[in-house]
PDB file of N, CA and C in Angstrom:
ATOM      1  N   UNK J  24       0.825  -1.198   0.000  1.00  0.00           N
ATOM      2  CA  UNK J  24       0.000   0.000   0.000  1.00  0.00           C
ATOM      3  C   UNK J  24       0.868   1.261   0.000  1.00  0.00           C
ATOM      4  N   UNK J  25       1.932   1.237   0.819  1.00  0.00           N
ATOM      5  CA  UNK J  25       2.815   2.402   0.902  1.00  0.00           C
ATOM      6  C   UNK J  25       3.514   2.653  -0.437  1.00  0.00           C
ATOM      7  N   UNK J  26       3.860   1.586  -1.143  1.00  0.00           N
ATOM      8  CA  UNK J  26       4.509   1.735  -2.452  1.00  0.00           C
ATOM      9  C   UNK J  26       3.572   2.451  -3.425  1.00  0.00           C
ATOM     10  N   UNK J  27       2.290   2.118  -3.370  1.00  0.00           N
ATOM     11  CA  UNK J  27       1.331   2.778  -4.250  1.00  0.00           C
ATOM     12  C   UNK J  27       1.186   4.256  -3.897  1.00  0.00           C
ATOM     13  N   UNK J  28       1.165   4.582  -2.620  1.00  0.00           N
ATOM     14  CA  UNK J  28       1.054   5.979  -2.190  1.00  0.00           C
ATOM     15  C   UNK J  28       2.275   6.773  -2.637  1.00  0.00           C
ATOM     16  N   UNK J  29       3.450   6.159  -2.542  1.00  0.00           N
ATOM     17  CA  UNK J  29       4.678   6.832  -2.984  1.00  0.00           C
ATOM     18  C   UNK J  29       4.644   7.062  -4.495  1.00  0.00           C
ATOM     19  N   UNK J  30       4.175   6.066  -5.213  1.00  0.00           N
ATOM     20  CA  UNK J  30       4.094   6.206  -6.664  1.00  0.00           C
ATOM     21  C   UNK J  30       3.088   7.290  -7.047  1.00  0.00           C
ATOM     22  N   UNK J  31       1.955   7.337  -6.378  1.00  0.00           N
ATOM     23  CA  UNK J  31       0.951   8.370  -6.646  1.00  0.00           C
ATOM     24  C   UNK J  31       1.529   9.751  -6.342  1.00  0.00           C
ATOM     25  N   UNK J  32       2.259   9.892  -5.235  1.00  0.00           N
ATOM     26  CA  UNK J  32       2.872  11.175  -4.879  1.00  0.00           C
ATOM     27  C   UNK J  32       3.880  11.589  -5.951  1.00  0.00           C
ATOM     28  N   UNK J  33       4.681  10.641  -6.399  1.00  0.00           N
ATOM     29  CA  UNK J  33       5.672  10.936  -7.442  1.00  0.00           C
ATOM     30  C   UNK J  33       4.982  11.355  -8.735  1.00  0.00           C
ATOM     31  N   UNK J  34       3.956  10.612  -9.140  1.00  0.00           N
ATOM     32  CA  UNK J  34       3.242  10.930 -10.369  1.00  0.00           C
ATOM     33  C   UNK J  34       2.531  12.276 -10.264  1.00  0.00           C
ATOM     34  N   UNK J  35       1.978  12.571  -9.096  1.00  0.00           N
ATOM     35  CA  UNK J  35       1.313  13.857  -8.895  1.00  0.00           C
ATOM     36  C   UNK J  35       2.310  15.001  -9.039  1.00  0.00           C
ATOM     37  N   UNK J  36       3.480  14.837  -8.433  1.00  0.00           N
ATOM     38  CA  UNK J  36       4.519  15.870  -8.537  1.00  0.00           C
ATOM     39  C   UNK J  36       4.957  16.037  -9.992  1.00  0.00           C
ATOM     40  N   UNK J  37       5.118  14.938 -10.708  1.00  0.00           N
ATOM     41  CA  UNK J  37       5.525  14.991 -12.115  1.00  0.00           C
ATOM     42  C   UNK J  37       4.479  15.711 -12.966  1.00  0.00           C
ATOM     43  N   UNK J  38       3.216  15.419 -12.729  1.00  0.00           N
ATOM     44  CA  UNK J  38       2.140  16.073 -13.482  1.00  0.00           C
ATOM     45  C   UNK J  38       2.135  17.570 -13.198  1.00  0.00           C
ATOM     46  N   UNK J  39       2.343  17.962 -11.957  1.00  0.00           N
ATOM     47  CA  UNK J  39       2.379  19.387 -11.606  1.00  0.00           C
ATOM     48  C   UNK J  39       3.554  20.086 -12.286  1.00  0.00           C
ATOM     49  N   UNK J  40       4.709  19.423 -12.307  1.00  0.00           N
ATOM     50  CA  UNK J  40       5.876  20.008 -12.977  1.00  0.00           C
ATOM     51  C   UNK J  40       5.624  20.155 -14.476  1.00  0.00           C
ATOM     52  N   UNK J  41       5.041  19.138 -15.079  1.00  0.00           N
ATOM     53  CA  UNK J  41       4.733  19.209 -16.511  1.00  0.00           C
ATOM     54  C   UNK J  41       3.702  20.291 -16.803  1.00  0.00           C
ATOM     55  N   UNK J  42       2.750  20.450 -15.918  1.00  0.00           N
ATOM     56  CA  UNK J  42       1.747  21.497 -16.090  1.00  0.00           C
ATOM     57  C   UNK J  42       2.406  22.871 -16.077  1.00  0.00           C
ATOM     58  N   UNK J  43       3.376  23.066 -15.181  1.00  0.00           N
ATOM     59  CA  UNK J  43       4.102  24.335 -15.129  1.00  0.00           C
ATOM     60  C   UNK J  43       4.871  24.580 -16.426  1.00  0.00           C
ATOM     61  N   UNK J  44       5.487  23.528 -16.947  1.00  0.00           N
ATOM     62  CA  UNK J  44       6.245  23.654 -18.194  1.00  0.00           C
ATOM     63  C   UNK J  44       5.308  24.021 -19.345  1.00  0.00           C
ATOM     64  N   UNK J  45       4.175  23.351 -19.423  1.00  0.00           N
ATOM     65  CA  UNK J  45       3.212  23.623 -20.493  1.00  0.00           C
ATOM     66  C   UNK J  45       2.689  25.055 -20.388  1.00  0.00           C
ATOM     67  N   UNK J  46       2.396  25.503 -19.176  1.00  0.00           N
ATOM     68  CA  UNK J  46       1.903  26.870 -18.984  1.00  0.00           C
ATOM     69  C   UNK J  46       2.959  27.881 -19.422  1.00  0.00           C
ATOM     70  N   UNK J  47       4.213  27.617 -19.090  1.00  0.00           N
ATOM     71  CA  UNK J  47       5.301  28.507 -19.497  1.00  0.00           C
ATOM     72  C   UNK J  47       5.447  28.536 -21.017  1.00  0.00           C
ATOM     73  N   UNK J  48       5.360  27.372 -21.633  1.00  0.00           N
ATOM     74  CA  UNK J  48       5.459  27.311 -23.095  1.00  0.00           C
ATOM     75  C   UNK J  48       4.293  28.028 -23.759  1.00  0.00           C
ATOM     76  N   UNK J  49       3.110  27.910 -23.195  1.00  0.00           N
ATOM     77  CA  UNK J  49       1.956  28.601 -23.770  1.00  0.00           C
ATOM     78  C   UNK J  49       2.132  30.110 -23.693  1.00  0.00           C
ATOM     79  N   UNK J  50       2.682  30.580 -22.581  1.00  0.00           N
ATOM     80  CA  UNK J  50       2.941  32.018 -22.448  1.00  0.00           C
ATOM     81  C   UNK J  50       3.935  32.483 -23.507  1.00  0.00           C
ATOM     82  N   UNK J  51       4.974  31.683 -23.724  1.00  0.00           N
ATOM     83  CA  UNK J  51       5.965  32.051 -24.730  1.00  0.00           C
ATOM     84  C   UNK J  51       5.367  32.004 -26.136  1.00  0.00           C
ATOM     85  N   UNK J  52       4.548  31.011 -26.416  1.00  0.00           N
ATOM     86  CA  UNK J  52       3.885  30.922 -27.725  1.00  0.00           C
ATOM     87  C   UNK J  52       2.996  32.140 -27.945  1.00  0.00           C
ATOM     88  N   UNK J  53       2.248  32.530 -26.915  1.00  0.00           N
ATOM     89  CA  UNK J  53       1.384  33.711 -27.035  1.00  0.00           C
ATOM     90  C   UNK J  53       2.203  34.964 -27.316  1.00  0.00           C
ATOM     91  N   UNK J  54       3.323  35.112 -26.596  1.00  0.00           N
ATOM     92  CA  UNK J  54       4.188  36.282 -26.778  1.00  0.00           C
ATOM     93  C   UNK J  54       4.775  36.299 -28.190  1.00  0.00           C
ATOM     94  N   UNK J  55       5.256  35.159 -28.653  1.00  0.00           N
ATOM     95  CA  UNK J  55       5.852  35.091 -29.982  1.00  0.00           C
ATOM     96  C   UNK J  55       4.810  35.286 -31.079  1.00  0.00           C
ATOM     97  N   UNK J  56       3.603  34.765 -30.869  1.00  0.00           N
ATOM     98  CA  UNK J  56       2.520  34.968 -31.835  1.00  0.00           C
ATOM     99  C   UNK J  56       2.206  36.450 -31.971  1.00  0.00           C
ATOM    100  N   UNK J  57       2.171  37.137 -30.852  1.00  0.00           N
ATOM    101  CA  UNK J  57       1.908  38.575 -30.871  1.00  0.00           C
ATOM    102  C   UNK J  57       3.010  39.315 -31.629  1.00  0.00           C
ATOM    103  N   UNK J  58       4.266  38.925 -31.414  1.00  0.00           N
ATOM    104  CA  UNK J  58       5.376  39.579 -32.104  1.00  0.00           C
ATOM    105  C   UNK J  58       5.333  39.323 -33.610  1.00  0.00           C
ATOM    106  N   UNK J  59       5.032  38.080 -33.993  1.00  0.00           N
ATOM    107  CA  UNK J  59       4.956  37.752 -35.418  1.00  0.00           C
ATOM    108  C   UNK J  59       3.832  38.546 -36.075  1.00  0.00           C
ATOM    109  N   UNK J  60       2.675  38.630 -35.404  1.00  0.00           N
ATOM    110  CA  UNK J  60       1.564  39.412 -35.943  1.00  0.00           C
ATOM    111  C   UNK J  60       1.977  40.870 -36.131  1.00  0.00           C
ATOM    112  N   UNK J  61       2.669  41.424 -35.132  1.00  0.00           N
ATOM    113  CA  UNK J  61       3.112  42.810 -35.209  1.00  0.00           C
ATOM    114  C   UNK J  61       4.083  43.001 -36.380  1.00  0.00           C
ATOM    115  N   UNK J  62       5.024  42.060 -36.546  1.00  0.00           N
ATOM    116  CA  UNK J  62       5.985  42.161 -37.644  1.00  0.00           C
ATOM    117  C   UNK J  62       5.300  42.021 -39.003  1.00  0.00           C
ATOM    118  N   UNK J  63       4.308  41.147 -39.089  1.00  0.00           N
ATOM    119  CA  UNK J  63       3.585  40.987 -40.355  1.00  0.00           C
ATOM    120  C   UNK J  63       2.808  42.254 -40.695  1.00  0.00           C
ATOM    121  N   UNK J  64       2.193  42.868 -39.686  1.00  0.00           N
ATOM    122  CA  UNK J  64       1.471  44.115 -39.923  1.00  0.00           C
ATOM    123  C   UNK J  64       2.429  45.224 -40.338  1.00  0.00           C
ATOM    124  N   UNK J  65       3.576  45.280 -39.695  1.00  0.00           N
ATOM    125  CA  UNK J  65       4.570  46.297 -40.042  1.00  0.00           C
ATOM    126  C   UNK J  65       5.054  46.106 -41.476  1.00  0.00           C
ATOM    127  N   UNK J  66       5.318  44.853 -41.856  1.00  0.00           N
ATOM    128  CA  UNK J  66       5.791  44.581 -43.210  1.00  0.00           C
ATOM    129  C   UNK J  66       4.701  44.874 -44.236  1.00  0.00           C
ATOM    130  N   UNK J  67       3.449  44.553 -43.911  1.00  0.00           N
ATOM    131  CA  UNK J  67       2.352  44.862 -44.831  1.00  0.00           C
ATOM    132  C   UNK J  67       2.248  46.370 -45.034  1.00  0.00           C
ATOM    133  N   UNK J  68       2.406  47.132 -43.973  1.00  0.00           N
ATOM    134  CA  UNK J  68       2.386  48.587 -44.096  1.00  0.00           C
ATOM    135  C   UNK J  68       3.538  49.094 -44.925  1.00  0.00           C
ATOM    136  N   UNK J  69       4.685  48.489 -44.770  1.00  0.00           N
ATOM    137  CA  UNK J  69       5.861  48.881 -45.540  1.00  0.00           C
ATOM    138  C   UNK J  69       5.649  48.587 -47.020  1.00  0.00           C
ATOM    139  N   UNK J  70       5.069  47.421 -47.325  1.00  0.00           N
ATOM    140  CA  UNK J  70       4.804  47.067 -48.722  1.00  0.00           C
ATOM    141  C   UNK J  70       3.761  48.002 -49.335  1.00  0.00           C
ATOM    142  N   UNK J  71       2.757  48.345 -48.555  1.00  0.00           N
ATOM    143  CA  UNK J  71       1.732  49.265 -49.042  1.00  0.00           C
ATOM    144  C   UNK J  71       2.335  50.632 -49.324  1.00  0.00           C
ATOM    145  N   UNK J  72       3.199  51.088 -48.455  1.00  0.00           N
ATOM    146  CA  UNK J  72       3.798  52.406 -48.603  1.00  0.00           C
ATOM    147  C   UNK J  72       4.773  52.496 -49.763  1.00  0.00           C
ATOM    148  N   UNK J  73       5.449  51.382 -50.070  1.00  0.00           N
ATOM    149  CA  UNK J  73       6.452  51.428 -51.131  1.00  0.00           C
ATOM    150  C   UNK J  73       5.847  51.166 -52.497  1.00  0.00           C
ATOM    151  N   UNK J  74       4.670  50.558 -52.539  1.00  0.00           N
ATOM    152  CA  UNK J  74       4.032  50.287 -53.827  1.00  0.00           C
ATOM    153  C   UNK J  74       4.660  49.127 -54.560  1.00  0.00           C
ATOM    154  N   UNK J  75       5.493  48.345 -53.895  1.00  0.00           N
ATOM    155  CA  UNK J  75       6.113  47.187 -54.531  1.00  0.00           C
ATOM    156  C   UNK J  75       7.411  47.558 -55.223  1.00  0.00           C
ATOM    157  N   UNK J  76       8.031  46.589 -55.840  1.00  0.00           N
ATOM    158  CA  UNK J  76       9.308  46.796 -56.521  1.00  0.00           C
ATOM    159  C   UNK J  76       9.077  47.461 -57.869  1.00  0.00           C
ATOM    160  N   UNK J  77      10.002  48.292 -58.267  1.00  0.00           N
ATOM    161  CA  UNK J  77       9.912  48.983 -59.548  1.00  0.00           C
ATOM    162  C   UNK J  77      11.076  48.558 -60.431  1.00  0.00           C
ATOM    163  N   UNK J  78      10.755  48.217 -61.662  1.00  0.00           N
ATOM    164  CA  UNK J  78      11.789  47.921 -62.647  1.00  0.00           C
ATOM    165  C   UNK J  78      11.707  49.018 -63.698  1.00  0.00           C
ATOM    166  N   UNK J  79      12.816  49.740 -63.888  1.00  0.00           N
ATOM    167  CA  UNK J  79      12.841  50.859 -64.824  1.00  0.00           C
ATOM    168  C   UNK J  79      13.443  50.393 -66.138  1.00  0.00           C
ATOM    169  N   UNK J  80      12.726  50.667 -67.221  1.00  0.00           N
ATOM    170  CA  UNK J  80      13.215  50.290 -68.547  1.00  0.00           C
ATOM    171  C   UNK J  80      13.297  48.784 -68.667  1.00  0.00           C
ATOM    172  N   UNK J  81      14.355  48.323 -69.354  1.00  0.00           N
ATOM    173  CA  UNK J  81      14.544  46.886 -69.549  1.00  0.00           C
ATOM    174  C   UNK J  81      15.495  46.300 -68.521  1.00  0.00           C
ATOM    175  N   UNK J  82      15.848  47.081 -67.519  1.00  0.00           N
ATOM    176  CA  UNK J  82      16.755  46.565 -66.496  1.00  0.00           C
ATOM    177  C   UNK J  82      16.031  45.549 -65.634  1.00  0.00           C
ATOM    178  N   UNK J  83      16.664  44.418 -65.451  1.00  0.00           N
ATOM    179  CA  UNK J  83      16.109  43.402 -64.582  1.00  0.00           C
ATOM    180  C   UNK J  83      17.131  43.079 -63.497  1.00  0.00           C
ATOM    181  N   UNK J  84      16.658  42.731 -62.349  1.00  0.00           N
ATOM    182  CA  UNK J  84      17.605  42.340 -61.311  1.00  0.00           C
ATOM    183  C   UNK J  84      18.397  41.127 -61.751  1.00  0.00           C
ATOM    184  N   UNK J  85      19.569  40.910 -61.189  1.00  0.00           N
ATOM    185  CA  UNK J  85      20.452  39.821 -61.632  1.00  0.00           C
ATOM    186  C   UNK J  85      19.842  38.439 -61.498  1.00  0.00           C
ATOM    187  N   UNK J  86      18.861  38.248 -60.647  1.00  0.00           N
ATOM    188  CA  UNK J  86      18.315  36.904 -60.437  1.00  0.00           C
ATOM    189  C   UNK J  86      17.332  36.485 -61.526  1.00  0.00           C
ATOM    190  N   UNK J  87      17.086  37.325 -62.559  1.00  0.00           N
ATOM    191  CA  UNK J  87      16.179  36.942 -63.640  1.00  0.00           C
ATOM    192  C   UNK J  87      16.918  36.226 -64.714  1.00  0.00           C
TER     193      UNK J  87
END
């Protein structure tokens, strides 16, 4: 009986530790998602403001 109680205590502690890790990871995912959204909005604004790439005359960038 005591062995089972010890195992339950160990498993309970492990589950609590894993829960803390998952909560921390979720916070980081939320923070990074917010940053990516902000960067995407900033880049969209930059693209809107620049009007896209311009090619003058028959000049093409070297990668064509």
